[in-house]
Coordinates of C-alpha atoms in Angstrom, one line a residue:
X1 CA 86.1 -84.4 -88.3
X2 CA 82.6 -85.3 -89.4
X3 CA 80.1 -82.6 -90.3
X4 CA 76.6 -82.9 -89.0
X5 CA 74.2 -84.3 -91.5
X6 CA 71.1 -82.4 -92.9
X7 CA 68.8 -84.5 -90.7
X8 CA 70.9 -83.9 -87.6
X9 CA 70.6 -80.1 -88.2
X10 CA 66.9 -80.4 -88.9
X11 CA 66.4 -82.4 -85.7
X12 CA 68.5 -79.8 -83.8
X13 CA 66.2 -77.0 -85.1
X14 CA 63.1 -79.0 -84.2
X15 CA 64.2 -79.8 -80.7
X16 CA 65.2 -76.1 -80.2
X17 CA 61.9 -74.9 -81.5
X18 CA 60.0 -77.3 -79.2
X19 CA 61.9 -76.4 -76.1
X20 CA 61.5 -72.7 -76.9
X21 CA 57.7 -73.1 -77.1
X22 CA 57.8 -74.8 -73.7
X23 CA 59.9 -72.1 -72.2
X24 CA 57.5 -69.5 -73.5
X25 CA 54.9 -71.0 -71.1
X26 CA 57.4 -70.6 -68.1
X27 CA 58.8 -67.2 -68.9
X28 CA 56.7 -64.1 -69.5
X29 CA 59.3 -62.5 -71.8
X30 CA 62.8 -63.2 -73.1
X31 CA 64.4 -60.3 -74.9
X32 CA 67.8 -60.1 -76.7
X33 CA 70.1 -57.0 -76.6
X34 CA 72.9 -56.4 -79.0
X35 CA 72.4 -59.6 -81.1
X36 CA 73.4 -57.7 -84.2
X37 CA 76.9 -57.6 -82.9
X38 CA 77.3 -61.4 -83.4
X39 CA 79.2 -62.1 -86.7
X40 CA 77.2 -64.1 -89.2
X41 CA 80.3 -66.1 -90.3
X42 CA 83.5 -67.5 -88.8
X43 CA 84.3 -69.5 -85.7
X44 CA 82.8 -68.2 -82.5
X45 CA 82.9 -69.1 -78.8
X46 CA 79.9 -67.8 -76.9
X47 CA 80.9 -67.2 -73.3
X48 CA 77.8 -66.9 -71.0
X49 CA 77.4 -65.8 -67.4
X50 CA 76.0 -65.8 -64.7
X51 CA 75.0 -69.5 -64.9
X52 CA 71.8 -68.9 -63.0
X53 CA 69.5 -71.6 -64.5
X54 CA 71.1 -75.0 -64.8
X55 CA 69.8 -76.6 -68.0
X56 CA 67.7 -73.7 -69.2
X57 CA 70.5 -71.1 -69.8
X58 CA 72.0 -73.0 -72.8
X59 CA 68.6 -73.5 -74.5
X60 CA 67.7 -69.8 -74.1
X61 CA 71.0 -68.7 -75.6
X62 CA 70.9 -71.2 -78.4
X63 CA 67.4 -70.1 -79.4
X64 CA 68.3 -66.4 -79.3
X65 CA 71.4 -66.9 -81.5
X66 CA 69.4 -69.1 -83.9
X67 CA 66.6 -66.6 -84.2
X68 CA 68.6 -63.4 -84.4
X69 CA 71.8 -64.6 -86.2
X70 CA 70.8 -67.9 -87.9
X71 CA 73.7 -69.8 -86.2
X72 CA 73.8 -73.0 -84.2
X73 CA 75.7 -73.4 -81.0
X74 CA 77.2 -76.7 -79.7
X75 CA 77.4 -76.3 -75.9
X76 CA 80.0 -78.1 -73.7
X77 CA 78.1 -80.2 -71.2
X78 CA 79.3 -82.5 -68.3
X79 CA 79.6 -86.0 -69.6
X80 CA 77.8 -87.1 -66.5
X81 CA 74.7 -85.2 -67.6
X82 CA 74.7 -87.0 -71.0
X83 CA 74.0 -90.2 -69.1
X84 CA 70.7 -88.8 -67.8
X85 CA 67.7 -90.0 -69.7
X86 CA 65.9 -86.8 -70.7
X87 CA 68.8 -84.3 -70.4
X88 CA 71.2 -86.7 -72.3
X89 CA 68.7 -87.1 -75.1
X90 CA 68.1 -83.4 -75.5
X91 CA 71.8 -82.5 -75.2
X92 CA 72.8 -85.0 -77.9
X93 CA 70.0 -83.7 -80.1
X94 CA 71.4 -80.2 -79.7
X95 CA 74.9 -81.5 -80.8
X96 CA 76.5 -80.9 -77.4
X97 CA 80.0 -81.9 -76.6
X98 CA 80.6 -84.0 -73.4
X99 CA 83.3 -83.0 -71.0
X100 CA 84.6 -85.4 -68.3
X101 CA 85.0 -83.6 -65.0
X102 CA 87.2 -84.9 -62.2
X103 CA 84.5 -84.1 -59.6
X104 CA 82.2 -86.5 -61.3
X105 CA 84.7 -89.3 -60.7
X106 CA 85.2 -88.9 -57.0
X107 CA 85.4 -92.1 -55.0
X108 CA 86.3 -93.1 -51.4
X109 CA 89.7 -94.7 -50.8
X110 CA 91.3 -96.3 -47.7
X111 CA 92.5 -94.3 -44.8
X112 CA 91.8 -91.0 -43.1
X113 CA 93.3 -87.5 -43.6
X114 CA 93.7 -84.5 -41.2
X115 CA 95.6 -81.2 -41.1
X116 CA 98.2 -80.8 -38.4
X117 CA 98.3 -77.0 -38.4
X118 CA 95.0 -75.7 -39.9
X119 CA 95.8 -72.1 -39.1
X120 CA 99.5 -71.8 -40.3
X121 CA 99.9 -74.6 -42.8
X122 CA 96.4 -75.5 -44.1
X123 CA 97.7 -76.9 -47.4
X124 CA 99.7 -79.7 -45.9
X125 CA 97.5 -82.9 -45.7
X126 CA 98.6 -85.8 -43.5
X127 CA 97.2 -89.3 -44.0
X128 CA 96.7 -92.3 -41.7
X129 CA 96.8 -95.7 -43.4
X130 CA 96.8 -94.0 -46.8
X131 CA 98.5 -94.7 -50.1
X132 CA 98.8 -91.2 -51.7
X133 CA 101.4 -92.3 -54.2
X134 CA 99.2 -95.0 -55.5
X135 CA 95.7 -93.5 -55.2
X136 CA 96.3 -89.8 -56.1
X137 CA 97.8 -87.9 -59.0
X138 CA 99.2 -84.4 -59.3
X139 CA 96.4 -81.9 -60.4
X140 CA 93.8 -84.5 -59.3
X141 CA 91.2 -83.8 -56.7
X142 CA 91.0 -84.7 -53.0
X143 CA 87.6 -84.1 -51.4
X144 CA 85.9 -84.2 -48.0
X145 CA 82.8 -86.4 -47.5
X146 CA 79.2 -85.0 -47.9
X147 CA 80.5 -82.6 -50.6
X148 CA 82.0 -80.3 -48.0
X149 CA 84.8 -79.2 -50.2
X150 CA 87.4 -80.2 -52.8
X151 CA 91.0 -79.2 -53.4
X152 CA 93.5 -79.7 -56.2
X153 CA 96.6 -81.8 -55.4
X154 CA 99.8 -79.8 -56.1
X155 CA 102.4 -82.2 -54.8
X156 CA 102.5 -85.8 -53.5
X157 CA 105.3 -86.0 -50.8
X158 CA 104.8 -89.6 -49.7
X159 CA 102.1 -92.1 -49.0
X160 CA 101.0 -90.2 -45.9
X161 CA 101.6 -86.6 -46.9
X162 CA 100.5 -84.4 -49.8
X163 CA 100.2 -80.6 -50.5
X164 CA 97.1 -79.0 -52.0
X165 CA 97.1 -76.0 -54.2
X166 CA 94.7 -74.0 -52.0
X167 CA 93.2 -74.6 -48.5
X168 CA 89.8 -76.1 -48.2
X169 CA 87.1 -73.4 -48.2
X170 CA 85.9 -72.8 -44.6
X171 CA 83.3 -70.1 -45.5
X172 CA 80.5 -72.6 -45.6
X173 CA 80.0 -75.1 -42.8
X174 CA 83.2 -73.7 -41.2
X175 CA 82.9 -75.5 -37.8
X176 CA 82.1 -78.8 -39.3
X177 CA 84.9 -78.7 -41.8
X178 CA 87.4 -77.5 -39.2
X179 CA 86.4 -80.3 -36.9
X180 CA 86.8 -83.0 -39.6
X181 CA 90.2 -81.7 -40.6
X182 CA 91.5 -81.5 -37.1
X183 CA 90.2 -84.8 -35.8
X184 CA 90.5 -86.8 -39.0
X185 CA 88.1 -87.8 -41.7
X186 CA 87.5 -90.2 -44.6
X187 CA 88.1 -88.7 -48.0
X188 CA 87.5 -89.1 -51.7
X189 CA 90.0 -88.8 -54.6
X190 CA 89.7 -88.3 -58.4
X191 CA 92.6 -88.6 -60.8
X192 CA 93.4 -85.9 -63.3
X193 CA 91.3 -86.1 -66.4
X194 CA 93.0 -85.8 -69.7
X195 CA 91.0 -83.2 -71.7
X196 CA 93.0 -83.5 -74.9
X197 CA 90.1 -85.4 -76.6
X198 CA 87.6 -82.7 -75.8
X199 CA 90.0 -80.0 -76.9
X200 CA 90.6 -81.8 -80.2
X201 CA 86.9 -81.9 -80.8
X202 CA 86.5 -78.2 -80.0
X203 CA 89.5 -77.2 -82.2
X204 CA 88.1 -79.2 -85.2
X205 CA 84.6 -77.7 -84.6
X206 CA 86.0 -74.1 -84.6
X207 CA 88.3 -74.8 -87.6
X208 CA 85.2 -75.6 -89.6
X209 CA 83.7 -72.1 -88.8
X210 CA 81.2 -73.4 -86.3
X211 CA 80.1 -72.1 -82.9
X212 CA 80.9 -73.4 -79.4
X213 CA 79.1 -72.4 -76.2
X214 CA 80.5 -72.5 -72.7
X215 CA 79.7 -71.3 -69.2
X216 CA 83.2 -70.5 -67.9
X217 CA 82.1 -70.4 -64.2
X218 CA 81.7 -74.2 -64.3
X219 CA 78.5 -75.3 -62.6
X220 CA 75.4 -73.2 -62.1
X221 CA 74.8 -71.1 -59.0
X222 CA 72.5 -68.5 -57.5
X223 CA 75.0 -66.0 -56.3
X224 CA 74.8 -62.2 -57.1
X225 CA 78.4 -62.1 -58.3
X226 CA 80.3 -64.1 -60.9
X227 CA 82.4 -67.1 -59.8
X228 CA 86.0 -67.2 -60.9
X229 CA 86.3 -68.2 -64.5
X230 CA 87.8 -71.6 -65.5
X231 CA 90.8 -71.5 -67.9
X232 CA 89.1 -73.8 -70.4
X233 CA 87.7 -71.1 -72.6
X234 CA 91.0 -69.4 -73.0
X235 CA 92.7 -72.7 -73.8
X236 CA 90.1 -73.5 -76.4
X237 CA 90.3 -70.2 -78.1
X238 CA 94.1 -70.0 -78.1
X239 CA 94.6 -73.6 -78.9
X240 CA 92.2 -73.5 -81.9
X241 CA 94.1 -70.6 -83.4
X242 CA 97.5 -72.2 -82.6
X243 CA 96.3 -75.4 -84.2
X244 CA 95.1 -73.8 -87.4
X245 CA 96.6 -70.5 -88.6
X246 CA 93.5 -69.7 -90.7
X247 CA 91.2 -70.1 -87.7
X248 CA 90.3 -66.6 -86.5
X249 CA 88.3 -67.2 -83.3
X250 CA 86.2 -64.5 -81.8
X251 CA 84.7 -64.7 -78.3
X252 CA 81.2 -63.3 -77.7
X253 CA 80.5 -62.4 -74.0
X254 CA 76.8 -63.1 -73.2
X255 CA 75.0 -61.8 -70.1
X256 CA 72.2 -64.0 -68.8
X257 CA 70.2 -61.3 -67.0
X258 CA 67.1 -62.7 -65.2
X259 CA 64.4 -61.1 -63.1
X260 CA 63.7 -63.9 -60.5
X261 CA 65.1 -66.7 -62.6
X262 CA 63.5 -69.5 -60.6
X263 CA 60.0 -68.1 -60.6
X264 CA 57.1 -68.8 -63.0
X265 CA 56.3 -66.1 -65.6
X266 CA 59.6 -64.3 -64.9
X267 CA 61.5 -62.3 -67.5
X268 CA 65.0 -62.4 -69.0
X269 CA 67.3 -60.2 -71.1
X270 CA 70.2 -61.9 -73.0
X271 CA 72.8 -59.3 -73.8
X272 CA 75.5 -59.8 -76.4
X273 CA 78.7 -57.9 -75.9
X274 CA 81.2 -56.7 -78.5
X275 CA 83.1 -59.6 -80.1
X276 CA 86.6 -60.1 -78.6
X277 CA 89.3 -60.4 -81.2
X278 CA 92.3 -62.5 -80.0
X279 CA 95.6 -60.8 -80.7
X280 CA 98.1 -63.0 -82.6
X281 CA 100.7 -62.0 -80.0
X282 CA 98.7 -64.0 -77.4
X283 CA 98.6 -67.1 -79.7
X284 CA 102.4 -66.9 -80.1
X285 CA 102.8 -66.6 -76.4
X286 CA 100.5 -69.6 -76.0
X287 CA 102.7 -71.7 -78.3
X288 CA 105.7 -70.9 -76.2
X289 CA 106.0 -73.2 -73.2
X290 CA 107.6 -70.5 -71.1
X291 CA 104.8 -67.9 -71.7
X292 CA 101.9 -70.5 -72.1
X293 CA 100.3 -69.9 -68.7
X294 CA 100.7 -66.1 -69.0
X295 CA 98.7 -66.0 -72.3
X296 CA 95.9 -68.0 -70.8
X297 CA 95.7 -65.7 -67.8
X298 CA 95.8 -62.6 -70.0
X299 CA 93.0 -63.8 -72.3
X300 CA 90.9 -64.9 -69.3
X301 CA 91.2 -61.4 -67.9
X302 CA 89.9 -60.0 -71.2
X303 CA 87.0 -62.4 -71.2
X304 CA 86.2 -61.6 -67.6
X305 CA 86.1 -57.9 -68.4
X306 CA 83.8 -58.6 -71.4
X307 CA 81.4 -60.5 -69.2
X308 CA 81.3 -57.8 -66.6
X309 CA 80.2 -55.4 -69.3
X310 CA 77.1 -57.4 -70.0
X311 CA 76.1 -58.6 -66.5
X312 CA 74.9 -57.0 -63.3
X313 CA 77.0 -57.9 -60.3
X314 CA 76.2 -57.1 -56.7
X315 CA 78.3 -57.9 -53.7
X316 CA 75.3 -59.2 -51.8
X317 CA 71.5 -59.7 -51.9
X318 CA 70.8 -56.5 -49.8
X319 CA 72.7 -54.4 -52.3
X320 CA 70.8 -55.9 -55.1
X321 CA 67.5 -55.0 -53.4
X322 CA 68.7 -51.5 -52.8
X323 CA 69.8 -51.0 -56.4
X324 CA 66.4 -52.3 -57.7
X325 CA 64.5 -49.9 -55.4
X326 CA 66.7 -47.0 -56.5
X327 CA 65.9 -47.9 -60.1
X328 CA 62.2 -47.8 -59.5
X329 CA 62.3 -44.5 -57.5
X330 CA 64.7 -42.6 -59.7
X331 CA 63.0 -39.7 -61.4
X332 CA 59.5 -40.9 -60.4
X333 CA 59.8 -44.4 -61.8
X334 CA 61.9 -43.3 -64.8
X335 CA 62.7 -47.0 -65.6
X336 CA 59.0 -47.4 -66.8
X337 CA 59.9 -45.2 -69.7
X338 CA 62.7 -47.5 -70.8
X339 CA 62.6 -50.8 -72.8
X340 CA 63.6 -53.9 -70.9
X341 CA 67.2 -54.1 -72.2
X342 CA 67.9 -50.5 -71.1
X343 CA 66.6 -51.4 -67.7
X344 CA 69.4 -53.9 -67.4
X345 CA 71.8 -51.1 -68.5
X346 CA 70.4 -48.8 -65.8
X347 CA 70.8 -51.5 -63.2
X348 CA 74.4 -52.0 -64.2
X349 CA 75.1 -48.2 -64.0
X350 CA 73.5 -48.0 -60.6
X351 CA 75.5 -50.9 -59.2
X352 CA 78.7 -49.3 -60.5
X353 CA 77.6 -45.9 -59.1
X354 CA 76.8 -47.4 -55.7
X355 CA 80.1 -49.2 -55.6
X356 CA 81.9 -45.9 -56.5
X357 CA 80.1 -43.6 -54.0
X358 CA 79.1 -46.0 -51.2
X359 CA 81.5 -44.4 -48.7
X360 CA 79.8 -41.0 -48.9
X361 CA 77.6 -40.2 -45.9
X362 CA 74.8 -39.2 -48.2
X363 CA 74.7 -42.7 -49.7
X364 CA 74.7 -44.4 -46.3
X365 CA 71.7 -42.3 -45.2
X366 CA 69.9 -43.0 -48.5
X367 CA 70.5 -46.7 -48.1
X368 CA 69.0 -46.7 -44.6
X369 CA 65.9 -44.9 -45.9
X370 CA 65.6 -47.3 -48.8
X371 CA 65.8 -50.4 -46.5
X372 CA 63.1 -48.8 -44.3
X373 CA 60.9 -48.2 -47.3
X374 CA 61.3 -51.8 -48.4
X375 CA 60.5 -52.9 -44.9
X376 CA 57.2 -50.9 -44.9
X377 CA 56.3 -52.4 -48.3
X378 CA 56.8 -55.9 -46.9
X379 CA 54.8 -55.1 -43.9
X380 CA 51.8 -54.0 -46.0
X381 CA 52.4 -56.8 -48.6
X382 CA 52.2 -54.3 -51.5
X383 CA 54.6 -53.8 -54.4
X384 CA 56.2 -50.5 -55.1
X385 CA 54.6 -49.8 -58.4
X386 CA 51.1 -49.9 -56.9
X387 CA 52.1 -47.5 -54.2
X388 CA 53.1 -44.9 -56.8
X389 CA 49.8 -45.1 -58.7
X390 CA 47.5 -45.5 -55.7
X391 CA 44.9 -42.8 -55.4
X392 CA 43.1 -42.1 -52.1
X393 CA 39.5 -41.8 -53.2
X394 CA 37.3 -44.0 -50.9
X395 CA 34.0 -44.1 -52.9
X396 CA 35.8 -44.6 -56.2
X397 CA 38.2 -47.2 -54.8
X398 CA 35.3 -49.1 -53.1
X399 CA 33.5 -49.3 -56.4
X400 CA 36.7 -50.3 -58.2
X401 CA 37.5 -52.9 -55.6
X402 CA 34.1 -54.5 -56.1
X403 CA 34.4 -54.4 -59.9
X404 CA 37.8 -55.9 -59.9
X405 CA 36.8 -58.6 -57.4
X406 CA 33.9 -59.6 -59.6
X407 CA 36.2 -59.6 -62.7
X408 CA 38.8 -61.7 -60.8
X409 CA 36.1 -64.2 -59.8
X410 CA 35.0 -64.6 -63.4
X411 CA 38.6 -65.1 -64.5
X412 CA 39.1 -67.6 -61.7
X413 CA 36.0 -69.6 -62.9
X414 CA 37.4 -69.5 -66.5
X415 CA 40.8 -70.7 -65.3
X416 CA 39.4 -73.3 -62.9
X417 CA 39.0 -76.3 -65.4
X418 CA 42.6 -75.9 -66.7
X419 CA 43.9 -75.4 -63.1
X420 CA 42.2 -78.6 -61.9
X421 CA 43.4 -80.6 -64.9
X422 CA 47.0 -79.4 -64.5
X423 CA 47.0 -79.4 -60.6
X424 CA 48.9 -82.8 -60.3
X425 CA 51.8 -81.2 -62.3
X426 CA 51.8 -78.1 -60.1
X427 CA 52.0 -80.2 -57.0
X428 CA 54.7 -82.5 -58.5
X429 CA 56.8 -79.6 -59.8
X430 CA 56.8 -77.8 -56.5
X431 CA 57.7 -80.8 -54.3
X432 CA 60.3 -82.4 -56.6
X433 CA 62.0 -79.0 -57.5
X434 CA 62.4 -78.2 -53.7
X435 CA 63.8 -81.7 -53.1
X436 CA 66.3 -81.4 -56.0
X437 CA 67.3 -77.9 -54.7
X438 CA 68.0 -79.3 -51.3
X439 CA 70.1 -82.1 -52.8
X440 CA 72.0 -79.6 -54.9
X441 CA 72.6 -77.3 -52.0
X442 CA 74.0 -80.2 -49.9
X443 CA 76.4 -81.2 -52.7
X444 CA 77.7 -77.7 -53.5
X445 CA 80.1 -75.3 -51.8
X446 CA 79.0 -72.2 -54.0
X447 CA 75.2 -72.3 -54.0
X448 CA 73.3 -70.1 -51.5
X449 CA 69.7 -71.5 -51.8
X450 CA 70.2 -73.6 -55.0
X451 CA 67.5 -71.6 -56.8
X452 CA 69.5 -72.2 -60.0
X453 CA 68.1 -75.8 -60.3
X454 CA 64.4 -75.0 -59.4
X455 CA 63.3 -73.7 -62.8
X456 CA 65.1 -76.6 -64.6
X457 CA 63.3 -79.2 -62.6
X458 CA 59.9 -77.5 -62.9
X459 CA 60.2 -77.5 -66.7
X460 CA 61.7 -81.0 -66.9
X461 CA 58.9 -82.5 -64.8
X462 CA 56.3 -80.7 -66.8
X463 CA 57.8 -81.9 -70.1
X464 CA 57.7 -85.5 -68.9
X465 CA 54.4 -85.6 -66.8
X466 CA 52.2 -83.3 -68.8
X467 CA 52.0 -85.6 -71.9
X468 CA 51.4 -88.6 -69.6
X469 CA 48.7 -86.8 -67.7
X470 CA 46.9 -85.7 -71.0
X471 CA 47.2 -89.3 -72.2
X472 CA 45.6 -90.5 -69.0
X473 CA 42.7 -88.0 -69.4
X474 CA 42.2 -89.0 -73.0
X475 CA 42.3 -92.7 -72.2
X476 CA 39.8 -92.4 -69.4
X477 CA 37.5 -90.4 -71.7
X478 CA 37.7 -92.9 -74.6
X479 CA 37.1 -95.8 -72.2
X480 CA 34.0 -94.0 -70.7
X481 CA 32.5 -93.4 -74.2
X482 CA 33.0 -97.1 -75.0
X483 CA 31.7 -98.5 -71.8
X484 CA 28.6 -96.4 -71.6
X485 CA 27.8 -96.6 -75.3
X486 CA 27.8 -92.9 -76.0
X487 CA 26.8 -93.3 -79.6
X488 CA 27.4 -89.6 -80.4
X489 CA 31.1 -90.0 -79.6
X490 CA 31.4 -93.7 -80.6
X491 CA 30.6 -93.0 -84.2
X492 CA 33.7 -90.9 -84.4
X493 CA 35.9 -93.9 -83.5
X494 CA 37.8 -94.2 -80.2
X495 CA 41.0 -93.0 -81.8
X496 CA 39.5 -89.7 -82.8
X497 CA 37.9 -89.4 -79.4
X498 CA 41.3 -90.0 -77.8
X499 CA 43.0 -87.4 -80.0
X500 CA 40.2 -84.9 -79.5
X501 CA 40.3 -85.1 -75.7
X502 CA 44.1 -85.0 -75.7
X503 CA 44.1 -81.7 -77.7
X504 CA 41.2 -80.3 -75.7
X505 CA 43.2 -80.9 -72.5
X506 CA 46.2 -79.0 -73.9
X507 CA 43.9 -76.2 -75.1
X508 CA 42.2 -75.9 -71.7
X509 CA 45.4 -75.8 -69.7
X510 CA 46.9 -73.2 -72.1
X511 CA 43.8 -71.1 -71.8
X512 CA 44.1 -71.3 -68.0
X513 CA 47.7 -70.1 -68.4
X514 CA 46.6 -67.1 -70.4
X515 CA 43.7 -66.2 -68.2
X516 CA 45.7 -66.8 -65.1
X517 CA 48.3 -64.2 -66.2
X518 CA 45.6 -61.6 -66.3
X519 CA 44.0 -62.8 -63.1
X520 CA 47.3 -62.7 -61.2
X521 CA 47.9 -59.1 -62.2
X522 CA 44.4 -58.2 -61.2
X523 CA 44.8 -60.0 -57.9
X524 CA 47.9 -58.0 -57.0
X525 CA 46.1 -54.7 -57.6
X526 CA 43.4 -55.5 -55.0
X527 CA 45.5 -55.0 -51.9
X528 CA 46.3 -51.3 -52.4
X529 CA 42.6 -50.7 -53.2
X530 CA 41.7 -52.5 -50.0
X531 CA 44.2 -50.5 -48.0
X532 CA 43.0 -47.2 -49.5
X533 CA 39.5 -48.1 -48.2
X534 CA 40.3 -49.6 -44.9
X535 CA 43.4 -47.6 -43.8
X536 CA 43.9 -44.7 -46.2
X537 CA 46.1 -42.7 -43.8
X538 CA 48.8 -45.3 -43.7
X539 CA 48.9 -45.7 -47.5
X540 CA 49.0 -42.0 -47.9
X541 CA 51.9 -41.7 -45.5
X542 CA 53.7 -44.4 -47.5
X543 CA 53.1 -42.5 -50.7
X544 CA 54.5 -39.3 -49.2
X545 CA 57.6 -41.1 -47.9
X546 CA 58.1 -42.6 -51.4
X547 CA 57.8 -39.2 -53.1
X548 CA 60.4 -37.6 -50.7
X549 CA 62.7 -40.6 -51.1
X550 CA 62.3 -40.4 -54.9
X551 CA 63.3 -36.7 -54.9
X552 CA 66.4 -37.4 -52.8
X553 CA 67.5 -40.3 -55.0
X554 CA 66.9 -38.3 -58.3
X555 CA 68.8 -35.3 -57.0
X556 CA 71.8 -37.4 -56.0
X557 CA 71.9 -39.3 -59.3
X558 CA 71.5 -36.2 -61.3
X559 CA 74.4 -34.6 -59.4
X560 CA 76.9 -37.4 -59.4
X561 CA 75.8 -39.4 -62.4
X562 CA 77.7 -37.4 -65.0
X563 CA 81.0 -38.1 -63.1
X564 CA 80.8 -41.8 -64.2
X565 CA 78.6 -41.6 -67.3
X566 CA 78.4 -38.4 -69.4
X567 CA 75.5 -39.9 -71.3
X568 CA 73.7 -41.2 -68.1
X569 CA 70.3 -39.8 -69.3
X570 CA 69.0 -43.0 -71.0
X571 CA 65.7 -41.4 -71.8
X572 CA 67.5 -39.0 -74.2
X573 CA 69.2 -42.0 -75.7
X574 CA 65.9 -43.6 -76.3
X575 CA 64.4 -40.5 -78.0
X576 CA 67.5 -40.2 -80.1
X577 CA 67.2 -43.8 -81.3
X578 CA 63.5 -43.2 -82.1
X579 CA 64.1 -40.0 -84.0
X580 CA 66.9 -41.5 -86.0
X581 CA 64.7 -44.5 -86.8
X582 CA 61.9 -42.3 -88.0
X583 CA 64.3 -40.4 -90.3
X584 CA 65.6 -43.5 -91.8
X585 CA 62.1 -44.9 -92.3
X586 CA 60.9 -41.7 -94.1
X587 CA 63.5 -42.0 -96.9
X588 CA 66.9 -42.5 -95.6
X589 CA 69.3 -45.1 -96.8
X590 CA 68.1 -48.5 -95.7
X591 CA 71.6 -49.9 -95.8
X592 CA 73.0 -47.1 -93.7
X593 CA 75.1 -48.3 -90.8
X594 CA 73.5 -47.3 -87.5
X595 CA 75.3 -44.5 -85.5
X596 CA 74.9 -46.4 -82.3
X597 CA 75.5 -50.1 -81.7
X598 CA 72.3 -50.4 -79.8
X599 CA 70.1 -48.3 -82.1
X600 CA 68.7 -51.1 -84.2
X601 CA 67.9 -53.2 -81.1
X602 CA 66.3 -50.3 -79.2
X603 CA 64.0 -49.4 -82.2
X604 CA 62.6 -53.0 -82.1
X605 CA 62.2 -52.8 -78.4
X606 CA 60.4 -49.4 -78.5
X607 CA 58.0 -50.6 -81.2
X608 CA 57.1 -53.5 -78.9
X609 CA 56.7 -51.2 -75.9
X610 CA 54.4 -48.8 -77.9
X611 CA 52.2 -51.7 -78.8
X612 CA 52.0 -52.7 -75.2
X613 CA 51.2 -49.2 -74.0
X614 CA 48.4 -48.9 -76.6
X615 CA 47.0 -52.2 -75.4
X616 CA 47.2 -51.2 -71.8
X617 CA 45.4 -47.9 -72.6
X618 CA 42.6 -49.8 -74.3
X619 CA 42.3 -52.1 -71.2
X620 CA 42.2 -49.1 -68.9
X621 CA 39.5 -47.5 -71.0
X622 CA 37.4 -50.6 -70.8
X623 CA 37.9 -50.7 -67.0
X624 CA 36.9 -47.1 -66.6
X625 CA 33.7 -47.6 -68.4
X626 CA 32.9 -50.5 -66.1
X627 CA 33.5 -48.5 -62.9
X628 CA 31.3 -45.8 -61.3
X629 CA 34.0 -43.1 -61.3
X630 CA 35.8 -41.8 -64.4
X631 CA 38.9 -41.0 -62.4
X632 CA 42.3 -42.3 -63.5
X633 CA 42.8 -46.0 -62.9
X634 CA 45.0 -47.0 -59.9

């Protein structure tokens, strides 16, 4: 084993810092929760899910761990990705460990395959002009064309017959797959990959008290539930401890919780669960060939439970929309009083509550009303939070509409230069990311819309093309100064002109980003003002419907909430954290251990939220002074 040099670690830190600054332009906010749970020493395996943002997830997690805990993670990455120009360079700089995957080695072979009895014996594959004994290996892969599905080979009976471990998945493209398997189709195979080399690297890395990162679901996806976990994480943890008796590996479950992960200026909460200690009994069972598989399965179940405690899982998209609406309507937008990490906790509790009580007639009626409310919001093209605050005062709202429209126009003028300069990047990222998403969807059996690759490609394209675009602008400007003998600039020297224009282009586009954020928030607030002037009755009816629905939801949660969570009042938890923090600050022991695991994190979050509230109040005050009415802002 060879330790990383000082310069490799320095380069790791620089690349991570650079990527994090770039990500700050894409994401509005990235917040950690429970980072103080991460041990500062010893071997760790960070297990993250859901894998909702292809190459972005590992960078975000690495940065949070480095910032909060001062530790560096080496992520496992597909060896195929290391061959890519940009991704490979960044992954190697981040000390990633390449993993050969059998699905990356799939290739066509001679012959065709079909299933004689797809309904009763779907695992028996029959070949025509095939050589299974020569081309295939047990535990290797057999795949249908056009990425329609793969299966693990369990037994090779003859050159024309083999048995797969599980039937091909017919849930996606069911008719097409069924037709291929009944009439006969060409196929691909991939031999079993020996992962001992990778495991040895991981064991050595952990034995030297370093950190490994892994996404146990395998590839990225955009589902609302976790995919089945791969056994690799359990084998790595148990194998490292069996290989070195002094290696006490801990597994850290990490929840990658995004609000619209593929959208520009979205938010994320990275939640760290309690460290999972691996019992020595499991290691002994792992070392025994008879109980080897049982120990892997048992640890995988523990890891799965740990991940479920830090993620929000919904059975489908409709349920997710219902839960998010319930969160907003509960106790008259109670979630607005919570910091971002506790909003994730509230989401998790609501999902569990919905799953527990969903068969009640009262819940079914509430769900229908919530879906109807969402339908009305979509019809009016208005977000929920603006309905809650909307005030029906036609003269005041007319003045406010004019004032905000003028303000929006001024912001648009300020943002226009940067928008024009960066417009080629906007167009390129949108077109290329959609194209890549379509390709990923065609090559996957688990993706729904392939939204998990969109943000990755938007950022990658911006990283590559933005410097080229700025270089182009700077070159054209320097050439123009030279050709037309602009003495004022020529006396600086072309090099300084080039550098100045390059930096100015960066500054202008960043300013457009900042101004655009404010402008977009202002733009979204115009529609409810417009509706309150043009059609106040419809908006008022929607407000009343929302108020009634909010009361029903609040009564139900207050009645049934304590059955699942005795401490379900998160607002009381917030106040408790704040009061304890004030006592400690006034003169308590600074080294005192926090009474609650989340106390330290919530104190930081509440301080940030108080600063934001104060800033918002100042902005509202300025806006009031600029409008005709002194009424409360919408």
